[in-house]
Short mmCIF file of C-alpha atoms in Angstrom, two decimals:
data_model
loop_
_atom_site.label_atom_id
_atom_site.label_comp_id
_atom_site.label_asym_id
_atom_site.label_seq_id
_atom_site.Cartn_x
_atom_site.Cartn_y
_atom_site.Cartn_z
CA UNK O 1 -35.72 30.51 91.17
CA UNK O 2 -34.16 31.44 87.56
CA UNK O 3 -36.16 30.04 84.77
CA UNK O 4 -34.62 26.64 83.37
CA UNK O 5 -33.56 26.67 79.79
CA UNK O 6 -35.61 25.32 76.92
CA UNK O 7 -35.47 21.61 77.04
CA UNK O 8 -33.54 20.74 74.23
CA UNK O 9 -34.60 17.97 71.75
CA UNK O 10 -33.97 14.16 71.96
CA UNK O 11 -30.65 13.35 73.79
CA UNK O 12 -28.92 10.01 72.56
CA UNK O 13 -26.79 7.90 74.80
CA UNK O 14 -23.07 7.45 75.01
CA UNK O 15 -23.29 4.12 73.22
CA UNK O 16 -25.40 5.59 70.19
CA UNK O 17 -22.83 8.49 70.18
CA UNK O 18 -19.94 5.91 69.54
CA UNK O 19 -22.25 3.83 67.03
CA UNK O 20 -22.74 6.98 64.82
CA UNK O 21 -18.84 7.98 65.01
CA UNK O 22 -18.03 4.48 64.19
CA UNK O 23 -20.64 4.60 61.11
CA UNK O 24 -19.48 7.91 60.13
CA UNK O 25 -16.05 6.82 60.06
CA UNK O 26 -16.94 3.33 58.41
CA UNK O 27 -18.93 5.09 55.67
CA UNK O 28 -15.94 7.63 54.95
CA UNK O 29 -13.51 4.38 54.62
CA UNK O 30 -16.30 3.12 52.33
CA UNK O 31 -16.73 6.52 50.47
CA UNK O 32 -12.99 6.60 49.62
CA UNK O 33 -12.85 3.06 48.71
CA UNK O 34 -15.83 3.56 46.14
CA UNK O 35 -14.07 6.78 45.06
CA UNK O 36 -11.18 4.67 44.17
CA UNK O 37 -12.84 2.18 42.21
CA UNK O 38 -14.62 4.79 40.53
CA UNK O 39 -11.10 6.36 39.56
CA UNK O 40 -9.84 3.14 38.82
CA UNK O 41 -12.65 2.22 36.29
CA UNK O 42 -12.44 5.80 34.78
CA UNK O 43 -8.58 4.74 33.92
CA UNK O 44 -9.84 1.56 32.38
CA UNK O 45 -12.16 3.47 30.46
CA UNK O 46 -9.66 6.07 29.13
CA UNK O 47 -7.44 2.92 28.08
CA UNK O 48 -10.26 1.36 26.70
CA UNK O 49 -10.91 4.15 24.51
CA UNK O 50 -7.31 4.29 23.51
CA UNK O 51 -7.91 0.95 21.98
CA UNK O 52 -8.69 3.02 19.02
CA UNK O 53 -5.19 1.92 17.87
CA UNK O 54 -6.98 -1.20 16.99
CA UNK O 55 -9.15 1.30 14.67
CA UNK O 56 -5.83 2.92 13.33
CA UNK O 57 -4.07 -0.35 12.58
CA UNK O 58 -7.67 -1.31 10.72
CA UNK O 59 -7.29 1.98 8.88
CA UNK O 60 -3.73 1.36 8.19
CA UNK O 61 -4.73 -2.19 6.80
CA UNK O 62 -7.60 -0.50 4.39
CA UNK O 63 -4.95 1.75 3.51
CA UNK O 64 -2.60 -0.64 1.74
CA UNK O 65 -5.59 -1.81 -0.46
CA UNK O 66 -4.85 1.22 -2.85
CA UNK O 67 -1.09 0.60 -3.31
CA UNK O 68 -1.42 -3.25 -3.61
CA UNK O 69 -4.01 -2.32 -6.13
CA UNK O 70 -1.91 0.31 -7.74
CA UNK O 71 1.23 -2.34 -7.83
CA UNK O 72 -0.98 -5.19 -9.10
CA UNK O 73 -2.15 -2.83 -12.03
CA UNK O 74 1.25 -1.53 -12.76
CA UNK O 75 2.54 -5.36 -13.37
CA UNK O 76 -0.47 -6.12 -15.55
CA UNK O 77 -0.02 -3.00 -17.33
CA UNK O 78 3.69 -3.67 -18.11
CA UNK O 79 2.84 -7.26 -19.14
CA UNK O 80 1.01 -5.69 -22.17
CA UNK O 81 4.70 -4.58 -23.46
CA UNK O 82 5.46 -7.15 -26.73
CA UNK O 83 8.53 -8.56 -28.27
CA UNK O 84 11.91 -7.64 -26.83
CA UNK O 85 10.21 -4.60 -24.74
CA UNK O 86 8.67 -7.44 -22.44
CA UNK O 87 11.79 -7.64 -20.09
CA UNK O 88 12.26 -8.34 -16.74
CA UNK O 89 13.78 -5.15 -15.62
CA UNK O 90 14.35 -3.32 -12.46
CA UNK O 91 11.20 -1.88 -12.48
CA UNK O 92 9.44 -5.21 -12.56
CA UNK O 93 11.82 -6.65 -9.82
CA UNK O 94 10.61 -3.50 -7.58
CA UNK O 95 6.93 -3.65 -8.58
CA UNK O 96 7.28 -7.43 -7.33
CA UNK O 97 9.10 -6.60 -4.08
CA UNK O 98 6.42 -3.89 -3.41
CA UNK O 99 3.37 -6.22 -3.84
CA UNK O 100 5.09 -8.85 -1.75
CA UNK O 101 5.83 -5.98 0.95
CA UNK O 102 2.55 -4.77 0.84
CA UNK O 103 1.07 -8.48 1.34
CA UNK O 104 3.30 -9.07 4.20
CA UNK O 105 2.51 -5.82 5.79
CA UNK O 106 -1.34 -6.97 5.38
CA UNK O 107 -0.39 -10.14 7.05
CA UNK O 108 1.34 -8.30 10.13
CA UNK O 109 -1.27 -5.74 10.44
CA UNK O 110 -4.21 -8.43 10.22
CA UNK O 111 -2.33 -10.28 13.28
CA UNK O 112 -1.99 -7.08 15.19
CA UNK O 113 -5.97 -6.26 14.77
CA UNK O 114 -6.68 -9.83 16.08
CA UNK O 115 -4.53 -9.26 19.06
CA UNK O 116 -5.82 -6.14 19.79
CA UNK O 117 -9.60 -7.49 19.32
CA UNK O 118 -8.79 -10.13 21.79
CA UNK O 119 -7.38 -7.58 24.13
CA UNK O 120 -10.36 -5.29 23.62
CA UNK O 121 -12.66 -8.19 24.70
CA UNK O 122 -10.35 -8.49 27.77
CA UNK O 123 -10.72 -5.06 28.71
CA UNK O 124 -14.34 -5.02 28.09
CA UNK O 125 -14.70 -8.16 30.66
CA UNK O 126 -12.48 -6.08 33.16
CA UNK O 127 -14.81 -2.80 32.61
CA UNK O 128 -18.06 -5.43 33.34
CA UNK O 129 -16.39 -6.66 36.52
CA UNK O 130 -15.58 -3.32 37.81
CA UNK O 131 -18.96 -1.95 36.81
CA UNK O 132 -21.01 -4.50 38.28
CA UNK O 133 -18.75 -4.49 41.58
CA UNK O 134 -19.11 -0.57 41.77
CA UNK O 135 -23.05 -0.94 41.30
CA UNK O 136 -23.03 -3.18 44.04
CA UNK O 137 -21.02 -1.31 46.37
CA UNK O 138 -23.39 1.56 45.49
CA UNK O 139 -26.38 -0.25 46.31
CA UNK O 140 -24.93 -1.53 49.41
CA UNK O 141 -23.88 1.79 50.35
CA UNK O 142 -27.39 3.06 49.51
CA UNK O 143 -28.63 0.42 51.90
CA UNK O 144 -26.04 1.18 54.59
CA UNK O 145 -27.22 5.09 54.57
CA UNK O 146 -30.62 4.01 54.62
CA UNK O 147 -29.87 2.28 57.97
CA UNK O 148 -27.86 4.85 59.05
CA UNK O 149 -30.75 7.52 58.83
CA UNK O 150 -33.28 4.91 60.93
CA UNK O 151 -34.19 5.74 64.20
CA UNK O 152 -36.16 4.16 66.99
CA UNK O 153 -38.82 6.27 65.89
CA UNK O 154 -39.03 5.93 62.30
CA UNK O 155 -42.10 4.61 61.11
CA UNK O 156 -40.56 1.80 58.89
CA UNK O 157 -38.81 -0.23 61.79
CA UNK O 158 -40.56 -3.43 62.92
CA UNK O 159 -39.67 -7.04 64.22
CA UNK O 160 -38.35 -9.38 61.69
CA UNK O 161 -38.14 -12.87 61.57
CA UNK O 162 -34.75 -14.18 62.08
CA UNK O 163 -32.80 -10.99 61.48
CA UNK O 164 -29.71 -12.50 62.72
CA UNK O 165 -29.39 -15.46 59.91
CA UNK O 166 -26.67 -15.34 57.52
CA UNK O 167 -27.94 -14.92 53.96
CA UNK O 168 -26.40 -17.53 51.27
CA UNK O 169 -23.73 -16.31 49.33
CA UNK O 170 -22.60 -13.72 52.19
CA UNK O 171 -18.82 -12.94 52.44
CA UNK O 172 -16.41 -12.16 55.12
CA UNK O 173 -14.68 -8.78 55.34
CA UNK O 174 -11.48 -10.47 53.83
CA UNK O 175 -13.20 -11.95 50.82
CA UNK O 176 -14.73 -9.02 50.47
CA UNK O 177 -11.40 -7.05 50.23
CA UNK O 178 -9.72 -9.77 48.16
CA UNK O 179 -12.51 -9.70 45.75
CA UNK O 180 -12.66 -5.82 45.02
CA UNK O 181 -8.86 -6.11 44.88
CA UNK O 182 -8.67 -8.86 42.24
CA UNK O 183 -11.10 -7.07 40.20
CA UNK O 184 -8.97 -3.92 40.12
CA UNK O 185 -5.88 -5.85 39.73
CA UNK O 186 -7.24 -7.61 36.57
CA UNK O 187 -8.22 -4.09 35.37
CA UNK O 188 -4.70 -2.87 35.92
CA UNK O 189 -3.11 -5.87 34.25
CA UNK O 190 -5.21 -5.52 31.20
CA UNK O 191 -4.70 -1.71 31.02
CA UNK O 192 -0.81 -2.59 31.16
CA UNK O 193 -1.06 -4.99 28.35
CA UNK O 194 -2.90 -3.06 26.29
CA UNK O 195 -0.68 0.07 26.87
CA UNK O 196 2.35 -2.42 25.78
CA UNK O 197 0.33 -3.63 22.80
CA UNK O 198 -0.47 0.09 22.09
CA UNK O 199 3.05 1.01 22.05
CA UNK O 200 4.00 -2.42 19.91
CA UNK O 201 1.21 -1.69 17.30
CA UNK O 202 2.43 2.15 17.09
CA UNK O 203 5.87 1.15 16.62
CA UNK O 204 4.91 -1.54 14.02
CA UNK O 205 2.91 0.83 12.13
CA UNK O 206 5.64 3.36 11.86
CA UNK O 207 7.94 0.49 10.71
CA UNK O 208 6.03 -0.83 7.94
CA UNK O 209 5.11 2.51 6.80
CA UNK O 210 8.85 3.27 6.68
CA UNK O 211 9.44 0.17 4.74
CA UNK O 212 6.23 0.96 2.24
CA UNK O 213 7.46 4.68 1.90
CA UNK O 214 11.09 3.25 1.14
CA UNK O 215 9.98 0.62 -1.44
CA UNK O 216 7.59 3.15 -3.16
CA UNK O 217 10.27 5.28 -3.68
CA UNK O 218 12.60 2.61 -5.04
CA UNK O 219 10.03 1.54 -7.20
CA UNK O 220 9.51 5.00 -8.57
CA UNK O 221 12.91 6.03 -9.16
CA UNK O 222 13.54 2.60 -11.34
CA UNK O 223 10.30 3.34 -13.18
CA UNK O 224 11.29 6.96 -13.93
CA UNK O 225 15.06 5.65 -14.94
CA UNK O 226 13.65 2.78 -17.01
CA UNK O 227 11.28 5.40 -18.64
CA UNK O 228 14.38 7.62 -19.48
CA UNK O 229 16.14 4.59 -20.95
CA UNK O 230 13.31 3.67 -22.86
CA UNK O 231 12.76 7.31 -24.28
CA UNK O 232 16.46 7.36 -25.13
CA UNK O 233 16.20 4.05 -26.92
CA UNK O 234 13.17 5.46 -28.89
CA UNK O 235 14.87 8.54 -29.85
CA UNK O 236 18.00 6.40 -30.84
CA UNK O 237 15.82 4.40 -33.02
CA UNK O 238 14.25 7.03 -34.79
CA UNK O 239 17.56 8.87 -35.54
CA UNK O 240 18.38 5.03 -37.25
CA UNK O 241 15.22 4.88 -38.88
CA UNK O 242 15.90 8.48 -40.67
CA UNK O 243 19.28 7.72 -41.39
CA UNK O 244 17.99 4.33 -43.08
CA UNK O 245 15.40 6.41 -44.83
CA UNK O 246 18.02 8.78 -45.89
CA UNK O 247 20.43 5.86 -47.04
CA UNK O 248 17.34 4.13 -48.83
CA UNK O 249 16.85 7.19 -50.74
CA UNK O 250 20.14 7.33 -51.91
CA UNK O 251 20.70 4.08 -52.85
CA UNK O 252 17.51 3.90 -54.85
CA UNK O 253 18.77 7.26 -56.64
CA UNK O 254 22.17 5.28 -57.47
CA UNK O 255 20.26 1.81 -58.64
CA UNK O 256 18.19 4.32 -60.88
CA UNK O 257 21.82 5.65 -62.31
CA UNK O 258 23.34 2.18 -62.51
CA UNK O 259 20.04 1.10 -64.33
CA UNK O 260 20.55 4.01 -66.52
CA UNK O 261 24.09 3.14 -67.23
CA UNK O 262 23.43 -0.49 -67.82
CA UNK O 263 20.61 0.46 -70.31
CA UNK O 264 22.99 2.95 -72.07
CA UNK O 265 25.99 0.24 -72.26
CA UNK O 266 23.54 -2.45 -73.57
CA UNK O 267 22.63 -0.09 -76.28
CA UNK O 268 26.25 0.55 -77.11
CA UNK O 269 27.22 -3.04 -76.80
CA UNK O 270 24.11 -3.84 -79.08
CA UNK O 271 25.51 -1.34 -81.90
CA UNK O 272 29.01 -2.83 -81.71
CA UNK O 273 27.58 -6.44 -81.86
CA UNK O 274 25.42 -5.38 -85.14
CA UNK O 275 28.43 -3.71 -86.79
CA UNK O 276 30.70 -6.89 -86.34
CA UNK O 277 27.71 -9.09 -87.48
CA UNK O 278 27.25 -6.94 -90.27
CA UNK O 279 30.82 -6.62 -91.55
CA UNK O 280 30.75 -10.62 -91.65
CA UNK O 281 28.93 -10.24 -94.82
CA UNK O 282 31.40 -8.42 -96.65
CA UNK O 283 32.48 -10.50 -99.86
CA UNK O 284 35.42 -12.05 -101.21
CA UNK O 285 38.97 -10.60 -100.37
CA UNK O 286 37.35 -7.74 -98.36
CA UNK O 287 36.29 -9.86 -95.62
CA UNK O 288 39.51 -8.70 -93.95
CA UNK O 289 40.19 -8.27 -90.04
CA UNK O 290 41.61 -4.41 -90.39
CA UNK O 291 41.79 -2.03 -87.55
CA UNK O 292 38.16 -1.50 -87.72
CA UNK O 293 37.76 -5.06 -87.06
CA UNK O 294 39.98 -5.13 -84.18
CA UNK O 295 38.57 -1.75 -82.78
CA UNK O 296 34.75 -3.08 -82.66
CA UNK O 297 36.11 -6.45 -81.24
CA UNK O 298 37.92 -4.59 -78.33
CA UNK O 299 35.10 -2.42 -77.98
CA UNK O 300 32.61 -5.57 -77.60
CA UNK O 301 34.93 -6.79 -74.83
CA UNK O 302 35.11 -3.67 -72.68
CA UNK O 303 31.31 -2.99 -73.25
CA UNK O 304 30.59 -6.65 -72.12
CA UNK O 305 32.67 -6.44 -68.95
CA UNK O 306 31.41 -2.90 -68.08
CA UNK O 307 27.82 -4.24 -68.38
CA UNK O 308 28.54 -7.69 -66.47
CA UNK O 309 30.32 -5.22 -63.76
CA UNK O 310 27.03 -2.69 -63.97
CA UNK O 311 24.49 -5.81 -63.64
CA UNK O 312 26.74 -7.11 -60.55
CA UNK O 313 26.82 -3.65 -58.81
CA UNK O 314 23.15 -3.45 -59.82
CA UNK O 315 22.23 -6.77 -58.09
CA UNK O 316 24.33 -5.71 -55.04
CA UNK O 317 22.33 -2.55 -54.53
CA UNK O 318 19.15 -3.91 -55.01
CA UNK O 319 19.98 -6.57 -52.57
CA UNK O 320 21.15 -3.96 -50.19
CA UNK O 321 18.13 -2.07 -50.53
CA UNK O 322 16.01 -5.06 -49.94
CA UNK O 323 17.87 -5.66 -46.76
CA UNK O 324 17.54 -2.15 -45.82
CA UNK O 325 13.87 -2.21 -46.31
CA UNK O 326 13.46 -5.15 -44.44
CA UNK O 327 15.55 -3.89 -41.53
CA UNK O 328 13.55 -0.71 -41.62
CA UNK O 329 10.23 -2.77 -41.56
CA UNK O 330 11.62 -4.50 -38.39
CA UNK O 331 12.91 -1.02 -36.87
CA UNK O 332 9.36 0.36 -37.69
CA UNK O 333 7.76 -2.88 -35.52
CA UNK O 334 10.18 -1.98 -32.86
CA UNK O 335 9.49 1.48 -32.67
CA UNK O 336 5.95 0.88 -32.41
CA UNK O 337 6.74 -1.33 -29.56
CA UNK O 338 8.83 1.06 -27.72
CA UNK O 339 6.31 3.46 -27.99
CA UNK O 340 3.43 1.08 -26.73
CA UNK O 341 6.05 0.48 -23.61
CA UNK O 342 6.45 4.18 -23.07
CA UNK O 343 2.65 4.44 -23.19
CA UNK O 344 2.36 1.54 -20.58
CA UNK O 345 5.23 3.35 -18.39
CA UNK O 346 3.73 6.22 -18.54
CA UNK O 347 0.13 5.04 -17.53
CA UNK O 348 1.96 2.91 -14.63
CA UNK O 349 3.24 6.53 -13.32
CA UNK O 350 -0.11 8.17 -13.89
CA UNK O 351 -1.72 5.03 -11.89
CA UNK O 352 0.84 5.62 -9.41
CA UNK O 353 -0.28 9.13 -8.65
CA UNK O 354 -3.35 7.25 -6.82
CA UNK O 355 -0.59 6.75 -3.80
CA UNK O 356 -1.82 9.21 -1.40
CA UNK O 357 -1.98 9.19 2.39
CA UNK O 358 -5.31 8.95 3.85
CA UNK O 359 -5.88 11.04 6.45
CA UNK O 360 -7.51 9.65 9.63
CA UNK O 361 -10.09 12.33 10.89
CA UNK O 362 -12.70 10.40 12.43
CA UNK O 363 -12.98 10.98 16.31
CA UNK O 364 -13.58 8.39 19.04
CA UNK O 365 -17.05 8.85 20.52
CA UNK O 366 -17.54 9.50 24.35
CA UNK O 367 -18.27 6.36 26.24
CA UNK O 368 -20.81 6.68 29.11
CA UNK O 369 -21.38 4.30 31.62
CA UNK O 370 -24.19 5.17 34.41
CA UNK O 371 -24.04 3.90 37.47
CA UNK O 372 -27.08 4.63 39.84
CA UNK O 373 -27.93 3.58 43.43
CA UNK O 374 -31.49 2.23 44.38
CA UNK O 375 -32.84 5.76 45.78
CA UNK O 376 -32.00 7.64 42.82
CA UNK O 377 -30.13 10.03 44.81
CA UNK O 378 -26.79 9.50 43.02
CA UNK O 379 -26.64 9.15 39.00
CA UNK O 380 -23.01 8.68 38.06
CA UNK O 381 -21.44 8.74 34.82
CA UNK O 382 -17.91 7.88 33.84
CA UNK O 383 -16.54 9.73 30.99
CA UNK O 384 -13.59 8.41 28.98
CA UNK O 385 -12.06 11.41 27.75
#
């Protein structure tokens, strides 16, 4: 007889073979389900990470602090104008609109931040539920894998007290599936709402930024235009002041000439008066109204009329000079105010150079969610990348 082949190892029954196949199939289904949950959890984490749109909105809100401060400071600076320079001009109106717009933008952004925070809480709760469910499934899978590895010769096996009992909190397969599907559905709904919210917030930020940019350009255009007009007014006033000063100098020279002429005519009048008075002392028939007498009388009349006209012109000239001096003083005062207003406008424009676009370069940190089973054979980490 030929030698029999070596005796194979422990043989299994057909029922054990079927049981093993069934367990392998069930385990494959279970592994695929766990993989699907992991993928859903990863998506959830990625979407949660995308809630950095809340941080971007907070940064956008913080970025409005400087423009609001600049707008308010410009209004305060321009309130320092005096006299007729303190006008409600287009710059004032644009600055007020700018401040009001920034305050409205801050309110809108704050509302979006509050909504984003609430949605972030919803996402975190969904992640918590998925993570807890996934951890439970991994623990259950670990137990099932351990049970699958047991054999009749395993040293860990023993008789148990009432092993067929139904543990408290047990669920049916249908309830098990529904629970998992419910958690995934909640996560997907939260992700959908978050995605829509991110799009809305992104659109809102862009629209508000456009409004702010448009208003900023309008304000700066009004400020430059007003500054140009004020420079023209200042230059025109300086020209008027110079011409007035020249006219005052001419008038003072004329007054000096009028006064000199008045003194000369007064001296001539005194001479004529004295001659006439002296000739009244002629005696007897020599007290004659001769041609000399008539000539002196005519001269006195002419001189008196001339002196009266000179006095009138001198008074008018002095009055005109006084009025020009008074107006000259007012123009100097107004020029000082215009120069102050221009200085304030320049300070306002310098203040507005602080309006720079903040650069957001902060990177969102990577989120790690460790999931481990009881045997330590698997240590899963979900990366929100």
